[in-house]
């Protein structure tokens, strides 16, 4: 730690300059000087005291996550300055324990990542004390560290949120939209935020899934470059309470990853079984005794029924045909005949 | 549970219409035998009497799974949850369709704007859709932000921590550069290959030309040696062509060796093709009749009276294929030729 101590602003909204220690012997100026050397006050930021929208998001996960999920969480924390992290939750605890964890951390939203079988990643977005919560299956995760995503933005800058018009059509999507807005938008004048708006989060609904993208705004004319991270959310259920409560909505298009894998396995198994059956049938056919057929079935195919004509023997030679085309030949034959 | 006229049937025979939910649950629990029913036989008989049960064998059907969609509940929840006191500036949310696709418009086809229409498996189309949606959001939001005096561009001297570290950006930059270099290399390699091919062709042509010239020279030298020609024009052939063949007396008349080379074999070839080639004249074309005797169209006065003997008519093209191949050099007589042969 450096010898200089810096303090930002004052102790609170009514922040003032530092306190001066009272010294018994009259060396007041000296000690104050020394203390002045040690404590330097930096004037508080202009937006101090204006932060009203107190949203805090707790981002954490269960045990058994892989590196990609861990990086995704880190990236979310980088992108959203109003987040807090916590240690991994044990799998044994029930989900409503999370509510208490959030209360301890003084957070009112939660992004909880759950990994099952080291393969499937589920994400809970919840409004912690009473509000609704939603569970998603996360797919196609790409983190900030991917080299194909070349954009960059200020750390902690406020995002612009862009939603598909489909979010306004259905009531469950409308609820999700509200949840996303409150979770992902950085409050204005948050102490860790930057005052510029230089990136956009887009939420689009395609193929019954929600696609998330993050773009950097380069020019005012809306030329953009992707920053990352990116993921796809597949809605499973929406609950009325936080991590529990009655189900408000269930996604009919959702197919659990287990079912999906099972379907694939069964398809391959059935294909194999069919092949086996066909092979066995062929074997049977080969080995079974074949009966000898005495009469050929196709014998009658060419039998054209026509009446018998009497045998006619020609005693005289047929008359020669005169071919007008080639006179010479005709003459030749006739000549030979006449000879 | 057994209904109907048959008894002792082992399959659970249950109602098809789902007024009796209790049975439904039992079926799902997998109990198939007679023990679990909460409906007594009396009740079942009542149901039969009422007409809810039809006679015959009744089978279970599983009720189709009910998907929860509590629209009222959702709306209520949303109303409770929404923070109406937040101004737009706190949320910065936009709802928009993607911006117009300039490329597609210029090509004439209007792209489908709705998000349902894009094919999620076509990566490029999908990503372009998202990109355009973001663009539209930015275009709409810019004026609003300007009004609220929020900047979107950071000033040049504003240094702050970025989401991706400088190291990361360096890596990205390097990767892009290597990609570019590779592309350029492949382009260069392609061009080089093309050039080499072309160069090879040209080289082959040049070599062939040289060989032809050498052959011609050798044959003309041999002819001179054997005494078939008496002029040494072929040695000066190149100079003559350079000068253009005008001015000199006998040289002026003799047409270019090159020109003769061009015409001579060609004419001969032509004649032979005409006579023996495909579709050419075949037998039966020459008849020694009165008409053919009187026909003098094939008479060439120059050839008949000998070329080169008449001076002053320089530059005119020689007879096609009939005259000697070389530039005006006559074929010597037998004795002269013998002499020449002996000499060499």
XYZ file of C-alpha atoms in Angstrom:
683
model
C 0.000 0.000 0.000
C 1.325 3.398 -0.826
C 2.171 5.801 1.889
C -0.350 8.225 0.540
C -3.866 7.530 1.453
C -6.547 8.747 -0.876
C -10.073 9.349 0.061
C -12.748 9.911 -2.502
C -15.206 12.543 -1.480
C -16.203 12.606 2.098
C -17.670 10.175 4.548
C -21.206 10.443 3.086
C -23.499 12.737 1.234
C -22.560 15.479 3.503
C -18.890 14.851 2.815
C -16.450 17.404 4.120
C -12.719 17.728 4.403
C -10.701 15.552 6.709
C -10.736 15.824 10.418
C -7.757 17.323 12.160
C -6.422 15.465 15.153
C -5.958 17.386 18.321
C -2.460 17.159 19.727
C -1.687 17.812 23.334
C 1.566 19.601 22.968
C 1.329 22.665 20.833
C 2.843 21.075 17.752
C -0.351 21.456 15.938
C 0.895 22.836 12.669
C 3.543 20.132 12.334
C 1.261 17.222 12.907
C -1.368 18.641 10.668
C 1.225 19.012 7.997
C 2.273 15.410 8.370
C -1.261 14.281 8.274
C -1.902 16.438 5.320
C 0.891 14.599 3.578
C -0.650 11.269 4.374
C -4.272 12.030 3.594
C -5.072 13.748 0.381
C -8.639 14.392 -0.420
C -9.842 14.142 -3.938
C -12.879 16.260 -4.687
C -15.989 14.105 -4.951
C -17.420 13.435 -8.402
C -20.029 15.740 -9.754
C -22.698 13.086 -9.768
C -22.177 12.338 -6.099
C -25.415 12.003 -4.335
C -27.519 11.651 -7.423
C -27.660 7.890 -7.494
C -31.269 7.081 -6.783
C -32.047 3.879 -8.583
C -30.591 1.372 -6.194
C -30.423 -1.799 -8.198
C -27.906 -4.393 -7.197
C -27.545 -7.704 -8.912
C -25.975 -10.728 -7.315
C -24.179 -12.929 -9.832
C -23.060 -16.317 -8.637
C -23.219 -19.994 -9.410
C -23.492 -23.455 -8.041
C -20.663 -25.943 -7.938
C -19.668 -27.972 -10.943
C -19.472 -25.199 -13.535
C -16.900 -25.304 -16.262
C -14.467 -22.668 -17.425
C -16.804 -21.197 -19.992
C -19.504 -20.477 -17.444
C -16.985 -19.013 -15.080
C -15.729 -16.672 -17.775
C -19.254 -15.758 -18.731
C -19.964 -14.752 -15.173
C -16.819 -12.684 -15.053
C -17.776 -11.004 -18.287
C -21.220 -10.151 -16.971
C -19.652 -8.608 -13.943
C -17.365 -6.564 -16.150
C -20.212 -5.370 -18.313
C -22.511 -4.511 -15.441
C -20.934 -2.438 -12.708
C -23.950 -2.794 -10.460
C -23.238 -6.473 -9.789
C -21.816 -8.270 -6.828
C -20.259 -11.688 -6.664
C -20.574 -14.420 -4.134
C -19.046 -17.805 -3.444
C -20.353 -20.941 -5.045
C -23.446 -22.374 -3.532
C -23.557 -25.921 -2.433
C -25.803 -28.202 -4.410
C -27.392 -29.600 -1.329
C -29.048 -26.368 -0.319
C -32.494 -25.649 -1.575
C -33.052 -22.781 -3.889
C -34.864 -20.500 -1.506
C -31.621 -20.148 0.424
C -30.555 -17.858 -2.354
C -33.095 -15.316 -1.194
C -31.344 -15.093 2.097
C -27.957 -14.815 0.499
C -29.189 -11.906 -1.550
C -30.610 -10.220 1.493
C -27.311 -10.497 3.255
C -25.552 -8.920 0.312
C -28.219 -6.259 0.056
C -29.070 -7.133 -3.521
C -32.473 -6.980 -5.065
C -31.867 -8.945 -8.268
C -30.105 -12.209 -8.826
C -28.468 -14.013 -11.717
C -27.822 -17.565 -10.613
C -26.031 -20.083 -12.836
C -26.605 -23.732 -12.239
C -24.647 -26.471 -13.944
C -26.028 -29.971 -14.166
C -24.111 -33.073 -15.211
C -21.227 -30.794 -16.121
C -22.992 -30.304 -19.410
C -26.153 -28.287 -19.101
C -26.185 -24.731 -17.881
C -29.300 -23.210 -16.380
C -29.712 -19.566 -15.496
C -32.157 -18.063 -13.013
C -33.101 -14.426 -13.267
C -34.974 -13.318 -10.228
C -36.267 -10.280 -8.452
C -35.362 -11.331 -5.004
C -37.744 -10.376 -2.243
C -41.155 -11.098 -3.765
C -41.027 -10.615 -7.432
C -41.097 -12.994 -10.347
C -38.286 -15.274 -11.368
C -37.520 -17.175 -14.539
C -35.432 -20.215 -15.333
C -33.607 -20.555 -18.635
C -31.429 -23.093 -20.361
C -28.302 -21.364 -21.645
C -26.761 -22.430 -24.921
C -24.125 -21.259 -27.382
C -22.027 -19.335 -24.899
C -19.235 -17.178 -26.286
C -17.205 -15.078 -23.881
C -15.428 -11.751 -24.130
C -12.124 -13.465 -24.655
C -12.999 -14.796 -28.103
C -10.682 -13.303 -30.659
C -13.352 -13.012 -33.308
C -15.167 -10.331 -31.322
C -13.123 -7.284 -31.911
C -15.072 -4.521 -30.192
C -14.310 -2.909 -26.879
C -16.125 -0.560 -24.580
C -15.585 1.371 -21.404
C -15.747 -0.722 -18.317
C -18.942 0.163 -16.590
C -20.462 2.287 -19.290
C -24.209 2.262 -19.453
C -25.798 0.058 -22.081
C -28.639 0.768 -24.445
C -31.128 -2.084 -24.381
C -32.842 -3.113 -27.593
C -35.776 -5.499 -27.682
C -37.602 -7.292 -30.430
C -41.205 -6.130 -30.986
C -42.282 -9.672 -30.157
C -41.576 -8.860 -26.524
C -44.624 -6.656 -26.457
C -47.046 -9.115 -27.945
C -47.180 -11.885 -25.356
C -47.702 -11.349 -21.617
C -44.906 -13.681 -20.600
C -42.490 -11.932 -22.900
C -43.586 -8.590 -21.516
C -42.785 -9.794 -18.022
C -39.420 -11.074 -19.145
C -38.703 -7.767 -20.813
C -39.346 -5.890 -17.604
C -37.151 -8.302 -15.703
C -34.312 -7.897 -18.180
C -34.576 -4.130 -18.171
C -34.365 -3.928 -14.436
C -31.545 -6.421 -14.213
C -29.330 -5.399 -17.092
C -29.587 -1.634 -17.221
C -26.980 0.196 -15.207
C -28.449 2.838 -12.937
C -27.553 6.390 -13.749
C -24.902 7.953 -11.540
C -23.851 4.591 -10.169
C -20.437 5.171 -8.580
C -18.729 2.561 -10.713
C -20.399 3.542 -13.942
C -19.088 5.736 -16.732
C -21.303 8.502 -17.987
C -21.102 7.516 -21.656
C -23.427 5.236 -23.549
C -21.257 3.327 -25.931
C -22.668 -0.152 -26.265
C -25.974 -1.878 -26.995
C -27.466 -5.081 -25.633
C -29.871 -6.712 -28.057
C -32.486 -9.265 -27.111
C -34.145 -10.967 -30.049
C -36.672 -13.777 -30.147
C -36.061 -16.359 -32.833
C -36.858 -20.030 -32.935
C -38.621 -19.670 -29.543
C -35.382 -18.652 -27.910
C -33.956 -15.361 -26.738
C -30.685 -14.377 -28.380
C -28.413 -11.953 -26.563
C -25.762 -9.860 -28.323
C -23.576 -6.965 -27.244
C -22.363 -4.399 -29.791
C -20.029 -1.435 -29.498
C -21.190 1.832 -31.051
C -18.309 3.164 -33.083
C -19.832 6.016 -35.018
C -22.885 8.152 -34.591
C -24.236 6.730 -37.819
C -24.595 3.356 -36.109
C -21.657 1.398 -37.427
C -21.006 -1.327 -34.931
C -18.749 -4.103 -33.882
C -19.510 -6.986 -31.593
C -17.939 -7.023 -28.162
C -19.406 -10.115 -26.599
C -20.364 -12.068 -24.602
C -23.154 -13.778 -26.439
C -25.555 -16.514 -25.415
C -28.942 -18.001 -26.170
C -31.647 -18.396 -23.541
C -34.316 -21.032 -23.765
C -37.146 -20.240 -21.375
C -38.311 -23.114 -19.169
C -40.669 -21.625 -16.587
C -41.699 -18.377 -14.992
C -42.522 -18.414 -11.292
C -44.500 -15.905 -9.364
C -42.172 -15.892 -6.398
C -38.439 -15.680 -6.214
C -36.975 -19.147 -6.728
C -40.286 -20.741 -5.997
C -43.933 -20.078 -5.871
C -46.691 -20.966 -8.310
C -45.798 -21.378 -11.941
C -47.067 -18.571 -14.084
C -45.860 -19.806 -17.410
C -44.360 -22.950 -18.867
C -42.726 -22.967 -22.262
C -44.401 -25.552 -24.490
C -41.516 -25.570 -26.941
C -38.927 -26.411 -24.355
C -37.310 -29.822 -24.626
C -35.026 -30.704 -21.763
C -31.486 -31.582 -22.741
C -31.926 -35.047 -21.300
C -34.920 -35.685 -23.494
C -33.036 -34.330 -26.447
C -30.108 -36.642 -25.874
C -32.460 -39.526 -25.272
C -34.252 -38.898 -28.529
C -30.987 -38.931 -30.421
C -29.848 -42.103 -28.723
C -33.140 -43.825 -29.404
C -33.037 -42.806 -33.018
C -29.603 -44.304 -33.516
C -30.582 -47.382 -31.535
C -33.684 -47.965 -33.584
C -31.732 -47.538 -36.787
C -29.240 -50.119 -35.617
C -31.981 -52.462 -34.579
C -33.643 -52.157 -37.953
C -30.410 -52.964 -39.688
C -29.972 -55.985 -37.484
C -33.468 -57.177 -38.196
C -33.007 -56.814 -41.896
C -29.778 -58.789 -41.717
C -31.417 -61.551 -39.742
C -34.296 -61.768 -42.142
C -31.896 -62.093 -44.996
C -30.071 -64.882 -43.227
C -33.279 -66.740 -42.609
C -34.289 -66.425 -46.190
C -30.998 -67.796 -47.346
C -31.092 -70.821 -45.070
C -34.709 -71.824 -45.473
C -35.493 -74.670 -47.851
C -36.471 -73.462 -51.192
C -39.035 -75.526 -53.054
C -38.148 -76.770 -56.507
C -40.422 -75.341 -59.082
C -41.066 -77.697 -61.982
C -43.024 -75.355 -64.117
C -41.664 -72.039 -65.104
C -44.208 -69.392 -64.351
C -43.000 -67.157 -67.092
C -43.517 -69.718 -69.782
C -46.737 -68.245 -71.038
C -45.507 -64.729 -71.249
C -44.756 -64.796 -74.916
C -47.619 -67.049 -75.915
C -49.571 -64.958 -78.298
C -52.885 -66.560 -79.014
C -53.362 -66.531 -82.765
C -55.169 -68.972 -84.991
C -53.183 -71.558 -86.919
C -52.762 -70.957 -90.618
C -52.537 -73.921 -93.022
C -49.079 -74.771 -94.273
C -48.728 -73.328 -97.763
C -45.869 -74.532 -99.986
C -44.975 -72.228 -102.801
C -44.050 -74.028 -105.958
C -43.430 -71.030 -108.100
C -40.880 -68.323 -107.464
C -42.309 -64.999 -106.446
C -42.486 -62.295 -109.042
C -39.534 -59.891 -109.092
C -40.235 -56.450 -107.877
C -39.110 -53.625 -110.123
C -37.141 -51.073 -108.130
C -37.344 -47.812 -109.989
C -34.579 -46.168 -108.076
C -31.670 -48.114 -109.291
C -32.392 -48.992 -112.860
C -29.112 -50.729 -113.441
C -29.660 -53.276 -110.728
C -33.088 -54.094 -111.935
C -31.814 -54.555 -115.418
C -29.011 -56.719 -114.108
C -31.285 -59.075 -112.311
C -33.648 -59.282 -115.157
C -30.794 -59.869 -117.484
C -29.608 -62.744 -115.353
C -33.036 -64.145 -115.144
C -33.626 -63.855 -118.776
C -30.411 -65.602 -119.531
C -60.770 -51.877 -11.458
C -63.168 -53.591 -13.627
C -66.170 -52.239 -15.369
C -68.676 -53.416 -17.766
C -69.823 -56.902 -18.363
C -66.395 -58.490 -18.224
C -64.715 -59.304 -15.003
C -61.211 -60.228 -14.024
C -59.649 -58.149 -16.694
C -56.147 -57.217 -15.733
C -55.918 -54.022 -17.709
C -57.035 -50.970 -15.865
C -60.240 -50.073 -17.451
C -61.043 -46.499 -16.806
C -63.192 -43.750 -18.152
C -62.197 -41.850 -21.192
C -63.844 -38.591 -20.258
C -61.943 -37.070 -17.457
C -64.601 -36.277 -14.990
C -63.090 -38.646 -12.538
C -59.739 -37.186 -11.740
C -58.958 -39.539 -8.954
C -58.693 -42.398 -11.332
C -56.367 -40.298 -13.411
C -53.922 -39.916 -10.566
C -53.954 -43.550 -9.775
C -53.205 -44.448 -13.308
C -50.232 -42.155 -13.292
C -48.923 -43.731 -10.156
C -48.707 -46.913 -12.096
C -50.987 -49.013 -10.063
C -52.875 -51.235 -12.289
C -54.592 -53.668 -10.116
C -57.790 -53.570 -8.244
C -56.580 -52.227 -4.971
C -56.385 -48.492 -5.253
C -59.693 -47.327 -6.499
C -61.499 -44.901 -4.348
C -64.592 -45.421 -6.306
C -66.610 -48.260 -5.047
C -68.549 -50.520 -7.292
C -71.714 -48.825 -6.254
C -70.472 -45.491 -7.432
C -69.348 -46.962 -10.664
C -72.740 -48.502 -11.190
C -74.300 -45.127 -10.574
C -72.064 -43.570 -13.103
C -73.009 -46.230 -15.579
C -76.619 -45.624 -14.928
C -76.175 -41.910 -15.475
C -74.601 -42.594 -18.781
C -71.082 -41.440 -18.042
C -69.760 -44.928 -18.573
C -70.374 -46.688 -21.819
C -70.648 -50.468 -21.933
C -67.728 -52.456 -23.192
C -64.044 -52.291 -22.576
C -62.874 -48.881 -21.488
C -59.246 -47.961 -21.666
C -57.149 -45.365 -19.983
C -55.952 -42.412 -21.870
C -53.506 -40.024 -20.444
C -54.774 -36.537 -20.260
C -52.643 -34.297 -22.409
C -50.169 -32.436 -20.276
C -51.481 -29.054 -19.238
C -49.101 -26.295 -20.059
C -49.403 -23.523 -17.551
C -50.105 -20.175 -19.089
C -51.604 -18.016 -16.446
C -52.131 -14.882 -18.466
C -53.978 -13.081 -15.725
C -51.347 -13.963 -13.215
C -48.626 -12.772 -15.545
C -50.307 -9.460 -16.113
C -50.912 -8.979 -12.431
C -47.336 -9.809 -11.635
C -46.100 -7.419 -14.241
C -48.260 -4.637 -12.879
C -46.898 -5.203 -9.397
C -43.355 -5.569 -10.470
C -43.042 -2.684 -12.832
C -41.274 0.360 -11.601
C -43.313 3.162 -13.001
C -41.357 5.866 -11.292
C -38.276 5.224 -13.336
C -37.758 7.663 -16.165
C -36.550 6.414 -19.487
C -33.067 7.631 -18.857
C -32.601 5.137 -16.083
C -33.647 2.227 -18.201
C -32.551 3.138 -21.731
C -34.704 0.501 -23.344
C -35.881 0.528 -26.944
C -38.191 -1.704 -28.886
C -37.483 -1.741 -32.572
C -37.471 -3.687 -35.734
C -34.196 -3.966 -37.551
C -33.073 -1.184 -39.840
C -33.483 -1.465 -43.571
C -31.014 -3.698 -45.266
C -29.288 -1.455 -47.763
C -27.782 -4.283 -49.743
C -31.040 -6.139 -50.176
C -32.846 -2.975 -51.096
C -30.369 -2.114 -53.779
C -30.735 -5.611 -55.154
C -34.427 -5.137 -55.292
C -35.656 -7.728 -52.855
C -37.202 -6.534 -49.648
C -36.072 -8.554 -46.711
C -38.604 -9.874 -44.251
C -38.550 -7.649 -41.270
C -40.127 -9.793 -38.636
C -38.001 -11.906 -36.389
C -40.071 -15.006 -37.006
C -39.124 -15.071 -40.616
C -35.415 -15.496 -40.289
C -33.974 -18.928 -40.488
C -32.108 -19.539 -37.244
C -29.735 -21.969 -38.899
C -28.529 -19.476 -41.466
C -25.834 -17.886 -39.350
C -25.063 -14.944 -41.554
C -28.674 -13.904 -42.013
C -29.361 -14.240 -38.309
C -26.386 -12.225 -37.199
C -27.119 -9.549 -39.760
C -30.638 -9.363 -38.393
C -29.359 -8.779 -34.875
C -26.871 -6.240 -36.136
C -29.547 -4.284 -37.912
C -31.765 -4.368 -34.865
C -28.975 -2.835 -32.840
C -28.410 -0.246 -35.554
C -32.027 0.773 -35.521
C -31.925 1.090 -31.745
C -28.906 3.348 -31.943
C -30.403 5.494 -34.661
C -33.549 5.988 -32.654
C -31.823 6.540 -29.361
C -29.224 9.070 -30.509
C -31.515 12.073 -30.741
C -33.142 11.201 -27.450
C -29.829 10.941 -25.702
C -28.651 14.182 -27.209
C -31.703 15.896 -25.882
C -30.999 14.553 -22.417
C -27.398 15.619 -22.796
C -25.813 12.239 -22.480
C -22.726 11.728 -24.550
C -22.083 8.628 -26.545
C -18.596 9.462 -27.663
C -15.891 9.748 -25.165
C -13.460 12.623 -25.600
C -9.942 11.908 -26.779
C -8.285 12.700 -23.503
C -10.613 10.630 -21.409
C -8.655 7.611 -20.308
C -10.521 4.995 -18.430
C -10.474 1.295 -17.954
C -11.912 -0.659 -20.827
C -13.841 -3.870 -20.653
C -11.149 -5.734 -22.552
C -7.593 -5.167 -21.470
C -4.991 -3.731 -23.793
C -3.305 -7.097 -23.921
C -6.477 -8.681 -25.240
C -6.876 -6.005 -27.872
C -3.298 -6.557 -28.957
C -3.991 -10.240 -29.401
C -7.052 -9.454 -31.475
C -5.103 -7.018 -33.585
C -2.363 -9.552 -34.191
C -4.856 -12.174 -35.229
C -6.499 -9.816 -37.703
C -3.148 -8.875 -39.145
C -2.082 -12.496 -39.594
C -5.349 -13.218 -41.325
C -4.815 -10.349 -43.688
C -1.264 -11.420 -44.399
C -2.347 -14.941 -45.172
C -4.938 -13.720 -47.597
C -2.430 -11.514 -49.324
C 0.017 -14.379 -49.539
C -2.494 -16.639 -51.140
C -3.400 -13.900 -53.603
C 0.243 -13.433 -54.496
C 0.754 -17.143 -54.927
C -2.193 -17.348 -57.274
C -0.920 -14.450 -59.342
C 2.510 -15.963 -59.503
C 1.119 -19.231 -60.741
C -0.810 -17.414 -63.445
C 2.237 -15.480 -64.477
C 4.337 -18.590 -64.646
C 1.798 -20.301 -66.833
C 1.678 -17.384 -69.181
C 5.433 -17.053 -69.188
C 5.775 -20.705 -70.035
C 3.447 -20.296 -73.002
C 5.363 -17.327 -74.300
C 8.654 -19.129 -73.868
C 7.416 -22.125 -75.796
C 6.286 -19.916 -78.630
C 9.595 -18.105 -78.823
C 11.506 -21.360 -78.909
C 9.320 -22.730 -81.633
C 9.778 -19.612 -83.695
C 13.509 -19.832 -83.363
C 13.471 -23.456 -84.403
C 11.405 -22.634 -87.437
C 13.759 -19.907 -88.477
C 16.753 -22.137 -87.986
C 15.156 -24.829 -90.070
C 14.359 -22.404 -92.820
C 17.891 -21.072 -92.805
C 19.385 -24.537 -92.899
C 17.226 -25.617 -95.762
C 18.014 -22.545 -97.791
C 21.714 -23.020 -97.141
C 21.417 -26.623 -98.270
C 19.599 -25.573 -101.377
C 22.347 -23.186 -102.230
C 24.936 -25.861 -101.588
C 23.189 -28.334 -103.791
C 22.996 -25.758 -106.489
C 19.277 -25.396 -106.623
C 19.470 -21.651 -106.169
C 22.104 -19.221 -107.191
C 21.298 -16.314 -104.968
C 22.367 -15.814 -101.415
C 19.355 -13.740 -100.544
C 18.470 -15.778 -97.526
C 21.514 -14.481 -95.645
C 20.308 -10.965 -95.974
C 16.714 -11.845 -95.428
C 16.367 -10.033 -92.121
C 17.898 -6.833 -93.438
C 15.570 -6.797 -96.359
C 12.566 -7.048 -94.146
C 13.881 -4.226 -92.043
C 14.253 -1.965 -95.052
C 10.795 -2.752 -96.261
C 11.720 -4.182 -99.565
C 11.477 -0.955 -101.494
C 14.123 0.721 -103.646
C 16.583 -1.970 -104.740
C 16.154 -3.179 -108.273
C 15.980 -6.871 -108.280
C 15.385 -6.947 -104.601
C 12.358 -4.722 -105.002
C 10.673 -7.107 -107.274
C 11.358 -10.112 -105.242
C 8.758 -10.140 -102.617
C 9.620 -10.714 -99.022
C 10.893 -14.080 -98.086
C 8.638 -13.941 -95.123
C 5.655 -13.082 -97.174
C 6.393 -15.903 -99.563
C 6.824 -18.237 -96.659
C 3.449 -17.217 -95.461
C 1.730 -17.598 -98.741
C 3.613 -20.441 -100.310
C 2.869 -23.388 -98.071
C -0.503 -21.985 -97.298
C -1.505 -21.934 -100.909
C -0.155 -25.399 -101.472
C -1.856 -26.635 -98.414
C -5.013 -25.026 -99.549
C -4.819 -26.666 -102.911
C -4.150 -30.061 -101.420
C -6.958 -29.686 -98.966
C -9.202 -28.706 -101.705
C -8.264 -31.741 -103.730
C -7.904 -34.426 -101.121
C -9.399 -32.997 -97.941
C -12.847 -33.487 -96.425
C -15.601 -32.308 -98.615
C -13.097 -31.439 -101.288
C -13.321 -32.398 -104.886
C -13.009 -36.058 -105.429
C -12.741 -38.215 -108.473
C -14.971 -37.346 -111.286
C -14.084 -33.708 -111.262
C -11.603 -33.762 -114.143
C -12.927 -34.600 -117.508
C -11.016 -33.941 -120.610
C -13.911 -32.569 -122.568
C -14.226 -29.816 -125.058
C -15.271 -27.367 -122.384
C -12.344 -28.088 -120.142
C -9.966 -27.719 -123.064
C -11.342 -24.334 -123.978
C -11.261 -23.113 -120.407
C -8.187 -20.926 -119.927
C -9.046 -19.485 -116.477
C -6.158 -21.336 -114.903
C -3.599 -19.578 -117.053
C -1.216 -17.224 -115.227
C 0.756 -15.160 -117.634
C 3.451 -14.241 -115.152
C 4.160 -17.812 -114.235
C 4.108 -18.947 -117.790
C 6.586 -16.296 -118.885
C 8.739 -16.685 -115.786
C 8.961 -14.470 -112.695
C 11.616 -11.917 -112.060
C 12.543 -11.610 -115.666
C 10.436 -8.453 -116.031
C 11.890 -5.609 -114.089
C 10.294 -2.619 -112.516
C 7.136 -4.160 -111.283
C 8.368 -4.172 -107.717
C 6.287 -4.778 -104.725
C 3.514 -6.693 -106.353
C 2.602 -9.906 -104.699
C 3.862 -13.016 -106.389
C 1.648 -15.711 -107.905
C -0.186 -17.763 -105.393
C 1.611 -20.946 -104.786
C 2.793 -21.488 -108.286
C 6.112 -19.684 -108.347
C 9.257 -20.840 -106.635
C 9.203 -20.559 -102.877
C 12.296 -18.440 -102.496
C 12.501 -14.800 -103.379
C 12.954 -14.848 -107.122
C 15.844 -17.313 -107.196
C 15.639 -19.588 -110.212
C 16.357 -23.244 -110.233
C 19.527 -23.794 -112.187
C 19.835 -26.222 -115.049
C 21.103 -29.765 -114.642
C 24.674 -29.130 -115.679
C 24.929 -26.030 -113.534
C 23.584 -27.939 -110.586
C 26.061 -30.707 -111.071
C 28.809 -28.197 -111.108
C 27.590 -26.661 -107.904
C 27.325 -30.033 -106.289
C 30.782 -30.926 -107.203
C 32.069 -27.665 -105.863
C 30.642 -27.966 -102.370
